[in-house]
Amino acid sequence: MGDLALPEGMVELGFMTQEEYDTHCAELTGGMYGNVNAALQYHRRFTKYALDPNGLNMKQCKADPCAFYRKNDQDKTEVILICYVDDCVLVGTQDAVDKVKADLKREFGTVEDGILRKLLGVRYKWGEL
């Protein structure tokens, strides 16, 4: 196959026989974790869901395509979501944050890591002012 090869483990995991592994190639039709294009594919899918009225029903910030927000009926921002690759930070009213977390868990199977401690190399420390 020259310089290109199928991912290791395809035979061991039962996806193909050794003969198929030795003689076939695969075409990647979508993003795959660890793939160079995976972050872009995830961002596209996430953005589509975030903007969808049946999804998160948010608007995308014009200054930063990784920032989303939603306003309430009184035109006040109720939740802000910052998404960097597959890490999200949520700020807003407790009800709005809880609903967004539940929607994200249902759509993407997200796992909550708790309070923000570190993002993009910045450490956060929470306490009384």
PDB file of C-alpha atoms in Angstrom:
ATOM      1  CA  MET A   1       0.000   0.000   0.000  1.00  0.00           C
ATOM      2  CA  GLY A   2       2.969   2.329  -0.202  1.00  0.00           C
ATOM      3  CA  ASP A   3       3.144   5.017   2.456  1.00  0.00           C
ATOM      4  CA  LEU A   4      -0.519   4.679   3.420  1.00  0.00           C
ATOM      5  CA  ALA A   5      -1.806   1.976   5.733  1.00  0.00           C
ATOM      6  CA  LEU A   6      -5.030   1.110   7.480  1.00  0.00           C
ATOM      7  CA  PRO A   7      -5.212   1.821  11.214  1.00  0.00           C
ATOM      8  CA  GLU A   8      -3.674  -0.839  13.446  1.00  0.00           C
ATOM      9  CA  GLY A   9      -6.073  -3.118  15.277  1.00  0.00           C
ATOM     10  CA  MET A  10      -8.565  -3.614  12.452  1.00  0.00           C
ATOM     11  CA  VAL A  11      -7.899  -7.377  12.345  1.00  0.00           C
ATOM     12  CA  GLU A  12      -7.601  -7.794  16.105  1.00  0.00           C
ATOM     13  CA  LEU A  13     -10.908  -6.000  16.682  1.00  0.00           C
ATOM     14  CA  GLY A  14     -12.645  -8.160  14.066  1.00  0.00           C
ATOM     15  CA  PHE A  15     -13.379  -5.456  11.499  1.00  0.00           C
ATOM     16  CA  MET A  16     -11.596  -7.377   8.718  1.00  0.00           C
ATOM     17  CA  THR A  17      -9.498 -10.423   7.988  1.00  0.00           C
ATOM     18  CA  GLN A  18      -5.711 -10.288   7.670  1.00  0.00           C
ATOM     19  CA  GLU A  19      -6.028 -10.794   3.895  1.00  0.00           C
ATOM     20  CA  GLU A  20      -8.438  -7.857   3.622  1.00  0.00           C
ATOM     21  CA  TYR A  21      -6.116  -5.757   5.764  1.00  0.00           C
ATOM     22  CA  ASP A  22      -3.157  -6.557   3.508  1.00  0.00           C
ATOM     23  CA  THR A  23      -4.966  -5.884   0.218  1.00  0.00           C
ATOM     24  CA  HIS A  24      -7.536  -3.145   0.877  1.00  0.00           C
ATOM     25  CA  CYS A  25      -7.575   0.534   1.619  1.00  0.00           C
ATOM     26  CA  ALA A  26     -10.198   2.639   3.374  1.00  0.00           C
ATOM     27  CA  GLU A  27     -11.720   5.997   2.555  1.00  0.00           C
ATOM     28  CA  LEU A  28     -12.439   8.211   5.537  1.00  0.00           C
ATOM     29  CA  THR A  29     -15.757   9.936   4.897  1.00  0.00           C
ATOM     30  CA  GLY A  30     -16.063  11.835   8.164  1.00  0.00           C
ATOM     31  CA  GLY A  31     -14.097  13.092  11.100  1.00  0.00           C
ATOM     32  CA  MET A  32     -12.388  10.585  13.357  1.00  0.00           C
ATOM     33  CA  TYR A  33     -10.985  11.345  16.807  1.00  0.00           C
ATOM     34  CA  GLY A  34      -7.307  12.192  16.441  1.00  0.00           C
ATOM     35  CA  ASN A  35      -7.666  12.916  12.740  1.00  0.00           C
ATOM     36  CA  VAL A  36      -6.408  16.294  11.542  1.00  0.00           C
ATOM     37  CA  ASN A  37      -9.896  17.159  10.298  1.00  0.00           C
ATOM     38  CA  ALA A  38     -11.790  15.891  13.368  1.00  0.00           C
ATOM     39  CA  ALA A  39     -11.966  19.236  15.183  1.00  0.00           C
ATOM     40  CA  LEU A  40     -13.404  20.995  12.129  1.00  0.00           C
ATOM     41  CA  GLN A  41     -15.974  18.238  11.581  1.00  0.00           C
ATOM     42  CA  TYR A  42     -17.005  18.376  15.235  1.00  0.00           C
ATOM     43  CA  HIS A  43     -17.259  22.179  15.165  1.00  0.00           C
ATOM     44  CA  ARG A  44     -19.489  22.046  12.082  1.00  0.00           C
ATOM     45  CA  ARG A  45     -21.793  19.475  13.684  1.00  0.00           C
ATOM     46  CA  PHE A  46     -21.845  21.322  16.987  1.00  0.00           C
ATOM     47  CA  THR A  47     -22.580  24.676  15.311  1.00  0.00           C
ATOM     48  CA  LYS A  48     -25.430  23.191  13.307  1.00  0.00           C
ATOM     49  CA  TYR A  49     -26.978  21.793  16.501  1.00  0.00           C
ATOM     50  CA  ALA A  50     -26.355  24.991  18.507  1.00  0.00           C
ATOM     51  CA  LEU A  51     -28.077  27.185  15.899  1.00  0.00           C
ATOM     52  CA  ASP A  52     -30.955  24.799  15.191  1.00  0.00           C
ATOM     53  CA  PRO A  53     -34.293  25.976  16.685  1.00  0.00           C
ATOM     54  CA  ASN A  54     -34.935  22.320  17.589  1.00  0.00           C
ATOM     55  CA  GLY A  55     -31.445  22.050  19.091  1.00  0.00           C
ATOM     56  CA  LEU A  56     -29.968  24.633  21.439  1.00  0.00           C
ATOM     57  CA  ASN A  57     -31.633  27.537  19.583  1.00  0.00           C
ATOM     58  CA  MET A  58     -28.661  29.834  20.101  1.00  0.00           C
ATOM     59  CA  LYS A  59     -27.060  32.587  18.066  1.00  0.00           C
ATOM     60  CA  GLN A  60     -23.398  32.595  17.070  1.00  0.00           C
ATOM     61  CA  CYS A  61     -21.234  35.507  18.142  1.00  0.00           C
ATOM     62  CA  LYS A  62     -20.057  37.553  15.153  1.00  0.00           C
ATOM     63  CA  ALA A  63     -16.672  38.269  16.760  1.00  0.00           C
ATOM     64  CA  ASP A  64     -15.893  34.637  17.691  1.00  0.00           C
ATOM     65  CA  PRO A  65     -17.417  31.626  15.906  1.00  0.00           C
ATOM     66  CA  CYS A  66     -16.761  29.480  19.004  1.00  0.00           C
ATOM     67  CA  ALA A  67     -19.055  31.613  21.176  1.00  0.00           C
ATOM     68  CA  PHE A  68     -22.826  31.131  21.264  1.00  0.00           C
ATOM     69  CA  TYR A  69     -25.556  32.848  23.257  1.00  0.00           C
ATOM     70  CA  ARG A  70     -29.297  32.745  23.819  1.00  0.00           C
ATOM     71  CA  LYS A  71     -31.563  35.532  25.029  1.00  0.00           C
ATOM     72  CA  ASN A  72     -34.815  35.189  26.939  1.00  0.00           C
ATOM     73  CA  ASP A  73     -38.195  36.781  26.164  1.00  0.00           C
ATOM     74  CA  GLN A  74     -37.080  40.034  27.834  1.00  0.00           C
ATOM     75  CA  ASP A  75     -34.106  40.217  25.399  1.00  0.00           C
ATOM     76  CA  LYS A  76     -31.606  39.519  28.196  1.00  0.00           C
ATOM     77  CA  THR A  77     -28.809  37.025  27.675  1.00  0.00           C
ATOM     78  CA  GLU A  78     -29.646  33.910  29.688  1.00  0.00           C
ATOM     79  CA  VAL A  79     -26.786  31.642  28.659  1.00  0.00           C
ATOM     80  CA  ILE A  80     -23.397  31.930  26.952  1.00  0.00           C
ATOM     81  CA  LEU A  81     -21.554  28.876  25.654  1.00  0.00           C
ATOM     82  CA  ILE A  82     -17.917  28.881  24.570  1.00  0.00           C
ATOM     83  CA  CYS A  83     -16.864  25.766  22.665  1.00  0.00           C
ATOM     84  CA  TYR A  84     -13.192  25.043  21.975  1.00  0.00           C
ATOM     85  CA  VAL A  85     -12.871  21.795  20.020  1.00  0.00           C
ATOM     86  CA  ASP A  86     -14.695  19.450  22.419  1.00  0.00           C
ATOM     87  CA  ASP A  87     -14.499  21.533  25.606  1.00  0.00           C
ATOM     88  CA  CYS A  88     -17.378  23.824  26.532  1.00  0.00           C
ATOM     89  CA  VAL A  89     -17.763  26.529  29.119  1.00  0.00           C
ATOM     90  CA  LEU A  90     -21.278  27.588  30.117  1.00  0.00           C
ATOM     91  CA  VAL A  91     -22.271  30.774  31.912  1.00  0.00           C
ATOM     92  CA  GLY A  92     -25.807  31.897  32.644  1.00  0.00           C
ATOM     93  CA  THR A  93     -28.851  31.416  34.775  1.00  0.00           C
ATOM     94  CA  GLN A  94     -28.943  28.074  36.559  1.00  0.00           C
ATOM     95  CA  ASP A  95     -32.074  26.917  34.705  1.00  0.00           C
ATOM     96  CA  ALA A  96     -30.640  27.814  31.291  1.00  0.00           C
ATOM     97  CA  VAL A  97     -27.271  26.194  32.046  1.00  0.00           C
ATOM     98  CA  ASP A  98     -28.970  23.014  33.313  1.00  0.00           C
ATOM     99  CA  LYS A  99     -31.118  22.792  30.175  1.00  0.00           C
ATOM    100  CA  VAL A 100     -28.156  23.292  27.832  1.00  0.00           C
ATOM    101  CA  LYS A 101     -26.149  20.657  29.735  1.00  0.00           C
ATOM    102  CA  ALA A 102     -29.028  18.172  29.464  1.00  0.00           C
ATOM    103  CA  ASP A 103     -29.464  18.895  25.738  1.00  0.00           C
ATOM    104  CA  LEU A 104     -25.725  18.486  25.085  1.00  0.00           C
ATOM    105  CA  LYS A 105     -25.642  15.227  27.016  1.00  0.00           C
ATOM    106  CA  ARG A 106     -28.576  13.876  25.021  1.00  0.00           C
ATOM    107  CA  GLU A 107     -27.154  14.940  21.637  1.00  0.00           C
ATOM    108  CA  PHE A 108     -23.421  14.336  22.109  1.00  0.00           C
ATOM    109  CA  GLY A 109     -23.135  12.122  25.190  1.00  0.00           C
ATOM    110  CA  THR A 110     -21.142  14.810  26.985  1.00  0.00           C
ATOM    111  CA  VAL A 111     -19.647  14.319  30.410  1.00  0.00           C
ATOM    112  CA  GLU A 112     -19.519  17.139  32.920  1.00  0.00           C
ATOM    113  CA  ASP A 113     -16.143  17.712  34.536  1.00  0.00           C
ATOM    114  CA  GLY A 114     -17.493  20.097  37.152  1.00  0.00           C
ATOM    115  CA  ILE A 115     -16.296  23.593  37.858  1.00  0.00           C
ATOM    116  CA  LEU A 116     -13.877  25.184  35.389  1.00  0.00           C
ATOM    117  CA  ARG A 117     -10.284  24.646  36.508  1.00  0.00           C
ATOM    118  CA  LYS A 118      -8.199  25.067  33.338  1.00  0.00           C
ATOM    119  CA  LEU A 119      -8.952  26.067  29.741  1.00  0.00           C
ATOM    120  CA  LEU A 120      -6.491  26.881  26.962  1.00  0.00           C
ATOM    121  CA  GLY A 121      -3.596  26.962  29.408  1.00  0.00           C
ATOM    122  CA  VAL A 122      -5.304  29.363  31.812  1.00  0.00           C
ATOM    123  CA  ARG A 123      -5.925  28.104  35.352  1.00  0.00           C
ATOM    124  CA  TYR A 124      -9.005  29.331  37.197  1.00  0.00           C
ATOM    125  CA  LYS A 125      -9.294  29.559  40.967  1.00  0.00           C
ATOM    126  CA  TRP A 126     -12.683  30.198  42.544  1.00  0.00           C
ATOM    127  CA  GLY A 127     -13.311  31.751  45.917  1.00  0.00           C
ATOM    128  CA  GLU A 128     -14.929  34.583  47.757  1.00  0.00           C
ATOM    129  CA  LEU A 129     -14.271  38.150  46.637  1.00  0.00           C
TER     130      LEU A 129
END
